[in-house]
XYZ file of C-alpha atoms in Angstrom:
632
model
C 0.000 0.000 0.000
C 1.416 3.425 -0.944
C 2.372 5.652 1.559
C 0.788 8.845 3.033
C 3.137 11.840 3.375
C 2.425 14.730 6.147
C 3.334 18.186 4.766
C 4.192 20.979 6.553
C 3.118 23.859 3.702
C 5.372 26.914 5.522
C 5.434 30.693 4.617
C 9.568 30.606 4.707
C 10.178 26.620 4.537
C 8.247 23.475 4.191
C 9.154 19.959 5.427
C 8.019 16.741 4.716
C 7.675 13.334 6.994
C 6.290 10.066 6.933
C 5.594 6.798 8.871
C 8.217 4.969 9.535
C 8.034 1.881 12.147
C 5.114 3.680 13.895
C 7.401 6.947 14.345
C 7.663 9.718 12.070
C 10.698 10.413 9.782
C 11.219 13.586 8.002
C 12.880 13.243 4.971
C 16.141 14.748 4.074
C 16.014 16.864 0.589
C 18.054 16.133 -2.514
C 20.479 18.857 -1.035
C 20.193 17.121 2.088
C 18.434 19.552 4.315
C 15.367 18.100 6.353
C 13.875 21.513 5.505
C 13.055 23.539 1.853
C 12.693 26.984 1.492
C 9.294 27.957 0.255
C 10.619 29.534 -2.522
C 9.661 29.423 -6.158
C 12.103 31.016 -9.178
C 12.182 31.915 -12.650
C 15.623 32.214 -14.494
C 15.956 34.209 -17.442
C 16.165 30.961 -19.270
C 12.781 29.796 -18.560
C 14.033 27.497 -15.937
C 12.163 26.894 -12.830
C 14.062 26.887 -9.781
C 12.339 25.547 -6.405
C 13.753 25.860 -2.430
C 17.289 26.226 -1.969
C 18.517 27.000 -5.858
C 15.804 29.175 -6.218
C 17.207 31.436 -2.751
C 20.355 31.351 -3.907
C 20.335 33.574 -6.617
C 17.449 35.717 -5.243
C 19.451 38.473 -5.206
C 20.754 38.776 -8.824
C 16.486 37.901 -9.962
C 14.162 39.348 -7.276
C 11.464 40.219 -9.953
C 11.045 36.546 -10.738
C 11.771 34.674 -6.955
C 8.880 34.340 -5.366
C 8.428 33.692 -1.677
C 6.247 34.101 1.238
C 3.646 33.502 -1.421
C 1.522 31.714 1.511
C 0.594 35.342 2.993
C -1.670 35.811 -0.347
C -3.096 32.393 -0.395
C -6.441 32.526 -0.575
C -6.917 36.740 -0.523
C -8.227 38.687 -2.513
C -6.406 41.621 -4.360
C -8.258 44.518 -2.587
C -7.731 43.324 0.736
C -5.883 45.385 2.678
C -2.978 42.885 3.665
C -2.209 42.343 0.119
C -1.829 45.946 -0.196
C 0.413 46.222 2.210
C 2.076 43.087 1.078
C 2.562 44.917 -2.486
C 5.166 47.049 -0.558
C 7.187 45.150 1.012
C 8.004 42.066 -1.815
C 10.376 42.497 -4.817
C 7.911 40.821 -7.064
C 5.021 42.032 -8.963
C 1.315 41.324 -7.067
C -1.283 41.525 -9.258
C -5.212 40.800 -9.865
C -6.383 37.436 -10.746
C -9.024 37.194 -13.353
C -11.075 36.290 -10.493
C -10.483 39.274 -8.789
C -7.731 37.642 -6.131
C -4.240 38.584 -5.209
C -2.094 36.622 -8.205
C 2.114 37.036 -8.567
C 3.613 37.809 -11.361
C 6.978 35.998 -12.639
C 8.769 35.048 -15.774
C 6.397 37.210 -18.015
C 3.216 35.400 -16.682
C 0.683 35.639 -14.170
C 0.408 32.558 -11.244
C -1.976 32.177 -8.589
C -0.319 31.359 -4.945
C -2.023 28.080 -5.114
C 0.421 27.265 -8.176
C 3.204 28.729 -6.310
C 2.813 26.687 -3.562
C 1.765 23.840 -5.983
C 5.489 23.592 -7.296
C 7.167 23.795 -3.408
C 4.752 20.540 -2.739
C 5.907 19.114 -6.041
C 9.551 19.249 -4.321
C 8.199 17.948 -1.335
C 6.497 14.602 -3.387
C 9.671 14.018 -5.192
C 11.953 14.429 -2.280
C 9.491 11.783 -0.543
C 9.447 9.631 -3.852
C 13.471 9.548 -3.860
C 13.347 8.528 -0.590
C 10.406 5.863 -0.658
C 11.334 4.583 -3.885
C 7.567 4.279 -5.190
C 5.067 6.826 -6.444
C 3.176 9.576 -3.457
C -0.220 10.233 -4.629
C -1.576 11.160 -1.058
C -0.750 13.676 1.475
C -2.088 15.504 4.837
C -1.103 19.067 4.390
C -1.350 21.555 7.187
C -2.452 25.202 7.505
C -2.214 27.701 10.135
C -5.424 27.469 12.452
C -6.609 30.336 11.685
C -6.629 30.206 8.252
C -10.553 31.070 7.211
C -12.077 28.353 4.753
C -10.807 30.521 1.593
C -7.306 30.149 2.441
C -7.955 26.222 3.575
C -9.855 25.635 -0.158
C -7.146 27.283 -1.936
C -4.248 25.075 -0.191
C -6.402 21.919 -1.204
C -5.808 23.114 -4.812
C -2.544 23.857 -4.470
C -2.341 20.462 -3.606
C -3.905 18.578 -6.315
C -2.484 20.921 -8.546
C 0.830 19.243 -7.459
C -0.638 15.668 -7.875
C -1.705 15.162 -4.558
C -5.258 13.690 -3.294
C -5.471 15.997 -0.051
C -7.018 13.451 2.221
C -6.849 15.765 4.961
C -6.073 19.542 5.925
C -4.694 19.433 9.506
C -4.274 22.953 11.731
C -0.487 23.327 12.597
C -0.643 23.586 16.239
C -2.767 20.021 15.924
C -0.181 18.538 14.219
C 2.676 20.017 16.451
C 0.448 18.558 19.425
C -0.085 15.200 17.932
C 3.694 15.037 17.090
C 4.726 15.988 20.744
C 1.730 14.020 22.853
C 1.914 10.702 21.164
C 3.243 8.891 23.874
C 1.714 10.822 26.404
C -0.897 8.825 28.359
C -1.321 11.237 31.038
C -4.086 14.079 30.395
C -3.306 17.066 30.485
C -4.246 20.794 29.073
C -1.788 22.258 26.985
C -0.942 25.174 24.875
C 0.663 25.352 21.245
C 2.432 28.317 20.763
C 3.261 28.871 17.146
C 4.958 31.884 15.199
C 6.343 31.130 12.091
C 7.701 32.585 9.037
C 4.236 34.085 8.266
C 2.206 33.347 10.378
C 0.907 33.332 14.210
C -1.519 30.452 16.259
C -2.386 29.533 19.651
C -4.585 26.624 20.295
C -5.230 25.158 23.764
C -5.713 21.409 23.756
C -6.653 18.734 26.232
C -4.449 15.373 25.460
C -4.410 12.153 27.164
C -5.275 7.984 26.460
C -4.607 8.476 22.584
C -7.241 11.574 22.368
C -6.152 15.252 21.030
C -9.165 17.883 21.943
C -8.606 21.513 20.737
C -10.876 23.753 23.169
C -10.014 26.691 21.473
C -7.730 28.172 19.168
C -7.492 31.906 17.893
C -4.145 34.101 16.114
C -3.245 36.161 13.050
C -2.540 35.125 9.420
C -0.118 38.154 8.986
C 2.649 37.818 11.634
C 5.843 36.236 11.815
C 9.381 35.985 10.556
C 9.117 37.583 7.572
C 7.526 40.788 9.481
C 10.615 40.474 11.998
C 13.342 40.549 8.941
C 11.135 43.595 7.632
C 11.665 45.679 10.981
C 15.469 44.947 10.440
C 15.244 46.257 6.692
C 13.553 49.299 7.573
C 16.350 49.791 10.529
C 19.426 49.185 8.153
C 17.630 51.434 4.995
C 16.706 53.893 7.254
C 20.111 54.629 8.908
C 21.686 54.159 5.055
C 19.649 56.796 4.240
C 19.852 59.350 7.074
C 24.394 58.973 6.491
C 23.855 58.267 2.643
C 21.039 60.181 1.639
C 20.254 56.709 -0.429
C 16.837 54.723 0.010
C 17.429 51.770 -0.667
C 14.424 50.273 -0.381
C 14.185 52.096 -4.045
C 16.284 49.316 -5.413
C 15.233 45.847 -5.536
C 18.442 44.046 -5.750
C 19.723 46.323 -2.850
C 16.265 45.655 -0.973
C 17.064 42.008 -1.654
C 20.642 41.778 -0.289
C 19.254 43.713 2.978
C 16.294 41.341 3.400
C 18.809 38.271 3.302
C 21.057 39.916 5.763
C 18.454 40.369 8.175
C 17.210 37.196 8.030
C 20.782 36.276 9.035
C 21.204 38.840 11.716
C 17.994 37.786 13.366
C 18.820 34.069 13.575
C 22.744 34.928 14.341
C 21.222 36.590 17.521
C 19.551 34.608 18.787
C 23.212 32.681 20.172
C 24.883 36.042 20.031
C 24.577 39.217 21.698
C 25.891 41.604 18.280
C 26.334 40.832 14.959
C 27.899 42.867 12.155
C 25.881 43.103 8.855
C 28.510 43.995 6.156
C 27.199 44.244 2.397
C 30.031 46.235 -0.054
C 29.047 47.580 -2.895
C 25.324 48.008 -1.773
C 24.790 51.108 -4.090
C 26.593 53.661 -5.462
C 26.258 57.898 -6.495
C 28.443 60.160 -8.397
C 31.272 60.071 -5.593
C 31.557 56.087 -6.443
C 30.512 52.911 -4.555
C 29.057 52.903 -1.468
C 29.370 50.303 1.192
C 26.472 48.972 4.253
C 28.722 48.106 7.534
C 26.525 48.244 10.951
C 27.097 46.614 14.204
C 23.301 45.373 15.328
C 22.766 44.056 18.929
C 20.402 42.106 20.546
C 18.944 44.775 22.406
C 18.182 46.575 19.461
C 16.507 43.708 17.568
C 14.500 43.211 20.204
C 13.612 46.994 20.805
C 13.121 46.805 17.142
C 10.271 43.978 17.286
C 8.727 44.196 20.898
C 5.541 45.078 19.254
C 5.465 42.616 17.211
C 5.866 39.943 20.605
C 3.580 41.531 22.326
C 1.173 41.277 19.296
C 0.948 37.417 20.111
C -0.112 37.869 23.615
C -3.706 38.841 22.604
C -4.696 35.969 20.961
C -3.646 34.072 24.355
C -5.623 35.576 25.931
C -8.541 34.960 23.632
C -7.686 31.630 23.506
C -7.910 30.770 26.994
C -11.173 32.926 27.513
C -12.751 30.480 24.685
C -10.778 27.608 26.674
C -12.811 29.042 29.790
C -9.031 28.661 31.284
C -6.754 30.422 33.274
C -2.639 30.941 31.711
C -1.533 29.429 35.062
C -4.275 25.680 34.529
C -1.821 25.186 31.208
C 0.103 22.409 31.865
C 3.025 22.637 29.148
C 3.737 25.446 26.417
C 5.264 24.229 23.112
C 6.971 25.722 20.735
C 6.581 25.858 17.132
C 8.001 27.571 14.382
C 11.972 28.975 13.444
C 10.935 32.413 15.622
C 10.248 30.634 18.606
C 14.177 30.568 18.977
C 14.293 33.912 19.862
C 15.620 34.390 23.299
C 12.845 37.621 23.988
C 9.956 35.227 22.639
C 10.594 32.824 24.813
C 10.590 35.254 27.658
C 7.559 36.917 26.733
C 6.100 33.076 26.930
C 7.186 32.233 29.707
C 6.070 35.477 31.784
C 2.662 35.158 29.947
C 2.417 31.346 30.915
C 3.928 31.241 34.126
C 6.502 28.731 32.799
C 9.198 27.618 31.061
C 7.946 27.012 27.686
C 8.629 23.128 26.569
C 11.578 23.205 23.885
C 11.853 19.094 23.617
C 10.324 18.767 19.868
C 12.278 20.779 16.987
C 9.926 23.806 15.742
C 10.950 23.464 12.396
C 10.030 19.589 11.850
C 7.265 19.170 14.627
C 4.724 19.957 12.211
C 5.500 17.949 9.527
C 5.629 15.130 11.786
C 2.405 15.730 13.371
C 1.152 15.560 9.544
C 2.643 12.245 9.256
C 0.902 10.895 11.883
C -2.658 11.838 10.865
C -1.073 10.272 7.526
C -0.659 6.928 9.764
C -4.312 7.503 11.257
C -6.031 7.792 8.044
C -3.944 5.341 6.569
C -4.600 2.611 9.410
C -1.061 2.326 10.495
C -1.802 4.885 13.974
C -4.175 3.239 16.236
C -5.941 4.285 19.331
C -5.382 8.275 18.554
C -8.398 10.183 17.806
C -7.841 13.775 17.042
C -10.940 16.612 17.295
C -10.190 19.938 15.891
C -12.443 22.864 15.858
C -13.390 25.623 13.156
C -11.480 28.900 13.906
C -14.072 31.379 12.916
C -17.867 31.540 13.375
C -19.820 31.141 10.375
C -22.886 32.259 9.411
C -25.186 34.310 6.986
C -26.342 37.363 5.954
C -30.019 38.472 7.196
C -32.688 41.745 7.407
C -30.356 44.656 7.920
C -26.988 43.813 6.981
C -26.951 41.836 10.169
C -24.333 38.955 10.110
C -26.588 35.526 12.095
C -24.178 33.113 13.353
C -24.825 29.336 12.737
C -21.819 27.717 14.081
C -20.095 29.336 16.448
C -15.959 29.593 16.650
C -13.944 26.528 18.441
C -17.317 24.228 17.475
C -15.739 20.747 17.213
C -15.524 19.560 13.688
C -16.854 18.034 11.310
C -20.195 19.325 12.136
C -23.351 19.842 10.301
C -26.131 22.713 11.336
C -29.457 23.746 10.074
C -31.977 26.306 10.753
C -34.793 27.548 9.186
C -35.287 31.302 7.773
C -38.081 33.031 5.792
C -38.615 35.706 3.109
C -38.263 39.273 3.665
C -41.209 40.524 0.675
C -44.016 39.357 0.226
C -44.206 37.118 -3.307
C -40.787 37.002 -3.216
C -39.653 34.103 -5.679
C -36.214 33.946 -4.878
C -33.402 34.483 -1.981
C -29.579 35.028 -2.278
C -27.645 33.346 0.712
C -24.646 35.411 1.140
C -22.167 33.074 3.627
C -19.707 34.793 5.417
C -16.959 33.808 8.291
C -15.764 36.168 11.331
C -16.929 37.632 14.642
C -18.114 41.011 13.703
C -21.943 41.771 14.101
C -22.489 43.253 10.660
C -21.923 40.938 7.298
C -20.043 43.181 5.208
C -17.575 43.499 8.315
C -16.645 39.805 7.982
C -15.229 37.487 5.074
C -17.606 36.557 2.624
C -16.952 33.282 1.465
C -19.727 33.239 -1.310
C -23.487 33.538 -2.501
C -25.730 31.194 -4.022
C -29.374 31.659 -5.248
C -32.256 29.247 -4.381
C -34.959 30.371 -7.121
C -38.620 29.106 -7.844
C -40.226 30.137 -4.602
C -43.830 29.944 -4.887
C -45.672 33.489 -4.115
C -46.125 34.038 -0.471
C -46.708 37.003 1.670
C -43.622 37.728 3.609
C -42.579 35.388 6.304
C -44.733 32.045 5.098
C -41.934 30.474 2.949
C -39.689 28.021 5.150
C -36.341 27.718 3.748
C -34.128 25.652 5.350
C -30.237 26.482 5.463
C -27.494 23.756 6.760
C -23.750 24.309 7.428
C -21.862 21.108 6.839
C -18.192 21.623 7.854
C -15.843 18.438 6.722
C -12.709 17.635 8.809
C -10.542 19.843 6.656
C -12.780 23.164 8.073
C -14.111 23.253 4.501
C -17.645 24.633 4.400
C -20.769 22.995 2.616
C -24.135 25.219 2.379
C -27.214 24.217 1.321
C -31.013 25.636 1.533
C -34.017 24.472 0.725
C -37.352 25.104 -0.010
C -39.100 23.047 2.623
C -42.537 23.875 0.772
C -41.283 22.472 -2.853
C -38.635 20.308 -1.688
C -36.196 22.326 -4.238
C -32.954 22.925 -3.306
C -29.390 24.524 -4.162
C -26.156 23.678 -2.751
C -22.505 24.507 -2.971
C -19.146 23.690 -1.703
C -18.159 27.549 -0.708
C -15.413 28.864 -3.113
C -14.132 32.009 -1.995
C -15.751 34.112 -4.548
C -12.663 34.445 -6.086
C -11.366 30.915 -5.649
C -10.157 28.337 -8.436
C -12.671 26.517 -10.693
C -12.361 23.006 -11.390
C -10.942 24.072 -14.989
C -8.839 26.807 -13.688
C -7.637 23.772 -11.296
C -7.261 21.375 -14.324
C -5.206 23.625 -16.696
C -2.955 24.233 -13.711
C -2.480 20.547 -12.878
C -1.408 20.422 -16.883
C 0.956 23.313 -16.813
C 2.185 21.519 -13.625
C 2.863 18.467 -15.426
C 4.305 20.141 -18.179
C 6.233 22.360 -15.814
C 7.710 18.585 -14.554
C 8.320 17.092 -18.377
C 10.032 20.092 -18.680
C 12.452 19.926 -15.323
C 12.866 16.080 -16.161
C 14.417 17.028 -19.686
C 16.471 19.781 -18.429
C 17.542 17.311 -15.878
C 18.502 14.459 -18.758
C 20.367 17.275 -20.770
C 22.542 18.374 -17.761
C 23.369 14.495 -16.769
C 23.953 13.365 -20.381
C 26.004 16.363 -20.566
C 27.554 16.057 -17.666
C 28.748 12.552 -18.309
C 29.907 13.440 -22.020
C 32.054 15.784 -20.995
C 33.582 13.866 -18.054
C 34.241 10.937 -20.664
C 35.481 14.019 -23.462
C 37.834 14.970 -20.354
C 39.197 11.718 -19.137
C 39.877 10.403 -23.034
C 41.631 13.239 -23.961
C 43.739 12.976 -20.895
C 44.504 9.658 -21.467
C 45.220 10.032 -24.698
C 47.951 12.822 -24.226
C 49.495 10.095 -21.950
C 49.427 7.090 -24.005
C 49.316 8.142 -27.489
C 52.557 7.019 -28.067
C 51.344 3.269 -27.234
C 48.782 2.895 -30.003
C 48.949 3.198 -33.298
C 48.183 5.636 -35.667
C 44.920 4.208 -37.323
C 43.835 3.874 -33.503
C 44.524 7.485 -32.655
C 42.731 9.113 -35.294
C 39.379 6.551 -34.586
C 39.607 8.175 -30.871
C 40.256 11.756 -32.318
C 37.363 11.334 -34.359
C 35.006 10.155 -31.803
C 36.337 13.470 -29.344
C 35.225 15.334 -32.103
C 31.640 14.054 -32.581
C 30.998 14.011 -28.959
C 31.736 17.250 -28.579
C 29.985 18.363 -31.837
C 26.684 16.249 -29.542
C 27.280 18.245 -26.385
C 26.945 21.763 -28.402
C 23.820 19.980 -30.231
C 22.491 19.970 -26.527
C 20.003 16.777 -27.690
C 20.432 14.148 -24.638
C 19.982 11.199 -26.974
C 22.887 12.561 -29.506
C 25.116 12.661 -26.162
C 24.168 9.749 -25.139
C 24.991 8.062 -28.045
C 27.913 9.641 -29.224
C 29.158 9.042 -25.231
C 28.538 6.014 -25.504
C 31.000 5.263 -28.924
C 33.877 7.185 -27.176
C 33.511 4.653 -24.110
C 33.818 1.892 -26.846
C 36.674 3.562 -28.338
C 38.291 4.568 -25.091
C 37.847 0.845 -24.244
C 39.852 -0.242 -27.663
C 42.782 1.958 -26.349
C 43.628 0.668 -22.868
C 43.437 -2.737 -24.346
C 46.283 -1.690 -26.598
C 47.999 -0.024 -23.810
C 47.795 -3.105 -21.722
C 48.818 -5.495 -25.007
C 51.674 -3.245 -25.267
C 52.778 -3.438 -21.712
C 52.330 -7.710 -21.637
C 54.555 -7.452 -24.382
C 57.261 -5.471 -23.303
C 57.379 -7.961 -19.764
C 57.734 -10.732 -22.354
C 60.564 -9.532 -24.224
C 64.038 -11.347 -23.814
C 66.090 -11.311 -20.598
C 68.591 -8.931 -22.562
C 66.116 -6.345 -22.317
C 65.297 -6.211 -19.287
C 68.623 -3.845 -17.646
C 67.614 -1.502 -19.857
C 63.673 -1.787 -19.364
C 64.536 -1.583 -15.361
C 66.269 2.184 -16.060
C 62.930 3.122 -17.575
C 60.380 1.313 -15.549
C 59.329 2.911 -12.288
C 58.169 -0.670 -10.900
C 62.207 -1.100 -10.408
C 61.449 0.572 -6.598
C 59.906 -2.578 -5.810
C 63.020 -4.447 -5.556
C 64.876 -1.931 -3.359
C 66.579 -2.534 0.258
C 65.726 -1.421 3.286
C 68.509 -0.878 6.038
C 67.312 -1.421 9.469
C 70.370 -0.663 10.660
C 69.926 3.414 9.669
């Protein structure tokens, strides 16, 4: 039976795990990392580079490298964190033909779920490598307060990739399921998770095999990548206040400053300074100009004690849904790179009461929480039942604007609710139900996750009609609405697409330009090995030739000149079978020569005994017969 892979989907990396004798094993990339950055590039060639190749040359192609694309998954292009997004990325955002936040690279326009849909590729062919058999399955995970949008949109980024999502899993869940498995004792705990993008708390009750969330709450804008920003804005701003340069004006500049920030931030969190040098940053009329500054500790964390303190309200929210007090938590974990942070953990542990739990890595804890619901689903976890909740209420637009709620926030899921409305005019033939997600008391305040019609109400004065709505939410925290006439029996229903999510077409032609995307890296891939092995062969004949030509004859040299010449005439040719093939007549050739060398040598050891004085002057093997003195 195939395997299930668990996926942690990050903002700045992703990871990937699976079973492995009932424990999970993350899985070591083809660079051999255990993590990939989430990044997705576009050479000027057409080639398209994912995780640690595409980072690498960020700096010379920030236009077309794309990351932190998981902070747009799922929005729309209007909304104001896209806007402010716009600002603060390299790359071009623009506006889907569905009216969402789309990136632009490489002359074309991609939504994030493709974006994402090519780091999960790297993830199934890192686990493929490794399993030695074909992944068509995975768990994915999202942050817990993703809203059902930004869950939909990751479940096409998914099969976009080739992947039948069998579940979406909340990231503090999976971080819980990875650290309590072989916990029997019950106790309440709290998941404390800032990432690269991204911020969640969920408070959970564990114990005998069963993971409870009671509440979880946080903020889908907040993380790393906002840390690094404060440190950008500190270097550009003192550049510019000694230079009179912004560089924030130029993107490669703004590039090589967001890299050395990332470094400064993790370098502190060991060290108490660090110096971030970058020569040759810009340059005016006067000539080049260079970026040296000494940052310390205390003036990162002056720089980002907002942002810290930012986390500590959803706490708080959390343990008021919990109905729990900080000091009832029995154990804080960690998740996620920032968690490192000296001052975070502080913050956690005055908040808590505590020292926060640091046992499980925050960088693989996820993905192997993932791997585990893999094993439940797939049969190979027993006796561990996990219950998540849905992060936001849902509900639907009535009389006024007003926003009713249906299922409340933290409701246990999957879970299913109807109730019964009316019609607002009388001989009114027709209602829109307008379904929207959030806490706020009027609609338009909230999210609106989509309309439907239910037409071919039968004329009624106001208030007679009974129309029945339901909320289904599935395990995943995906949203199913239906209403119904209960008078006529008709009735409409939808799976909620944001109204700006993927079709199923828009989601077929991606999973083609996907595929073709992977033909494409497959025959890049053949051209560089057959390449690489023609000119290794080109190399190593040629050398031996220069060494040895002297032992064959003529008639033999000019075959193996001949066949140098072809292969390299292949290699410019750039067709993998040509190189192949021609590589593969050198070998034969090459072959043909040290059998001649080796004829030649048998016969010189064969020649007459007269010889030989003279063949022991020229023959290096002659050391073998000298004398050792002990007595030296």
């Amino acid at each position: 039976m195939a395997k299930v892979i668990g996926i942690d989907l990050g903002t700045t990396n992703s990871c990937v795990a699976v079973m492995e004798g009932g424990k999970p094993k993350v899985i070591e990339n083809a660079e051999g990392a255990r993590t990939t950055p989430s990044i997705v590039a576009f050479a000027k060639d057409g080639e398209r580079l994912i995780g640690q190749p595409a980072k690498r040359q960020a700096v010379t192609n920030p236009d077309n490298t794309i990351f932190a694309v998981k902070r747009l998954i799922g929005r729309r292009f209007d909304d104001p964190v896209t806007k402010k997004d716009t600002e603060l990325v390299p790359y071009a955002i623009a506006r889907g033909p569905n009216g969402d936040a789309w990136v632009n690279a490489g002359g074309k326009d991609y939504s994030p779920s493709q974006i994402s849909a090519f780091t999960l590729q790297k993830m199934k062919e890192t686990a493929e490598s490794y399993l030695g058999e074909t992944v068509t399955q995975a768990v994915i995970t999202v942050p817990a307060y993703f809203n059902d949008a930004q869950r939909q949109a990751t479940k096409d980024a998914g099969q976009i990739a080739g992947l039948e999502v069998l579940r979406i899993i909340n990231e503090p869940t999976a971080a819980a399921l990875a650290y309590g498995l072989e916990k029997q004792d019950g106790k309440t705990i709290a998941v404390y998770d800032l990432g690269g993008g991204t911020f969640d708390i969920s408070i959970l009750e564990i114990g005998d095999g069963v993971f409870e969330v009671k509440a979880t709450n946080g903020d889908t804008f907040l993380g790393g990548e906002d840390f690094d920003n404060k440190i950008v804005d500190f270097l550009a701003s003192g550049f510019q206040k000694d230079e009179g340069i912004d560089l924030t004006k130029d993107k490669l500049a703004l590039q090589r400053l967001k890299e050395a920030a990332e470094k400064a931030k993790i370098e502190l969190s060991s060290a108490q300074s660090t110096e971030v040098n970058l020569p040759f940053i810009t340059a005016d009329q006067n000539g080049p100009k260079h970026l040296v500054k000494t940052i310390t500790r205390a003036d990162l964390e002056r720089l980002v004690e907002d942002l810290i303190q930012r986390t500590l309200e959803p706490c708080k929210k959390a343990l008021a849904d919990a109905g729990m007090k900080a000091d009832e938590i029995a154990d804080v974990v960690l998740v996620g790179g920032m968690t490192r942070m000296p001052r975070v953990r502080e913050v956690v542990k005055n908040f808590f009461g505590k020292d926060p739990h640091t046992g499980v890595n925050p960088d693989e804890v996820v993905a192997m929480g993932a791997a585990i619901q893999a094993g439940v689903l797939q049969g190979d976890v027993k006796d561990v039942l996990l219950l998540d909740v849905t992060p936001l209420s849902l509900g639907i637009e009535t009389l006024g604007g007003i926003m009713t709620k249906m299922i409340d926030r933290n409701t246990t899921i999957p879970t299913k609710k109807s109730q019964v409305y009316s019609t607002a005019d009388d001989n009114q033939n027709a209602v829109t139900i307008r379904v929207f997600q959030g806490e706020r008391e009027m609609a338009q305040d909230n999210k609106l996750l989509g309309q439907f019609d239910l037409v071919g109400i039968p004329p009624a004065p106001r208030g007679v009609p009974q129309i029945e709505v339901t909320f289904d939410i599935d395990a995943n925290g995906i949203v199913n609405v239906s209403a119904k006439d209960k008078g006529t029996g008709k009735e409409q229903q939808i799976r909620i697409q944001a109204s700006g999510g993927l079709s199923d077409n828009d989601i077929d032609q991606m999973v083609r330009d996907a595929e073709k995307f992977a033909e494409e890296d497959k025959k890049r891939r053949a051209e560089a090995e057959a390449k690489n092995n023609a000119e290794s062969l080109i190399h190593t004949t040629e050398r031996q030739l220069a060494d040895n030509g002297d032992k064959i004859d003529a008639s033999l040299k000019s075959e193996i000149e001949a066949a140098i010449a072809e292969t390299k005439t292949a290699v410019e040719g750039g067709n993998p079978d040509t190189m192949n093939e021609k590589a593969q007549a050198l070998a034969q050739v090459a072959m043909k020569m040290g059998q001649a060398i080796y004829e030649k040598q048998q016969q010189g050891e064969a020649s007459p005994a007269a010889d030989a004085g003279q063949a022991k002057q020229d023959d290096v093997v002659d050391a073998e017969f000298s004398e050792v003195d002990d007595t030296k």
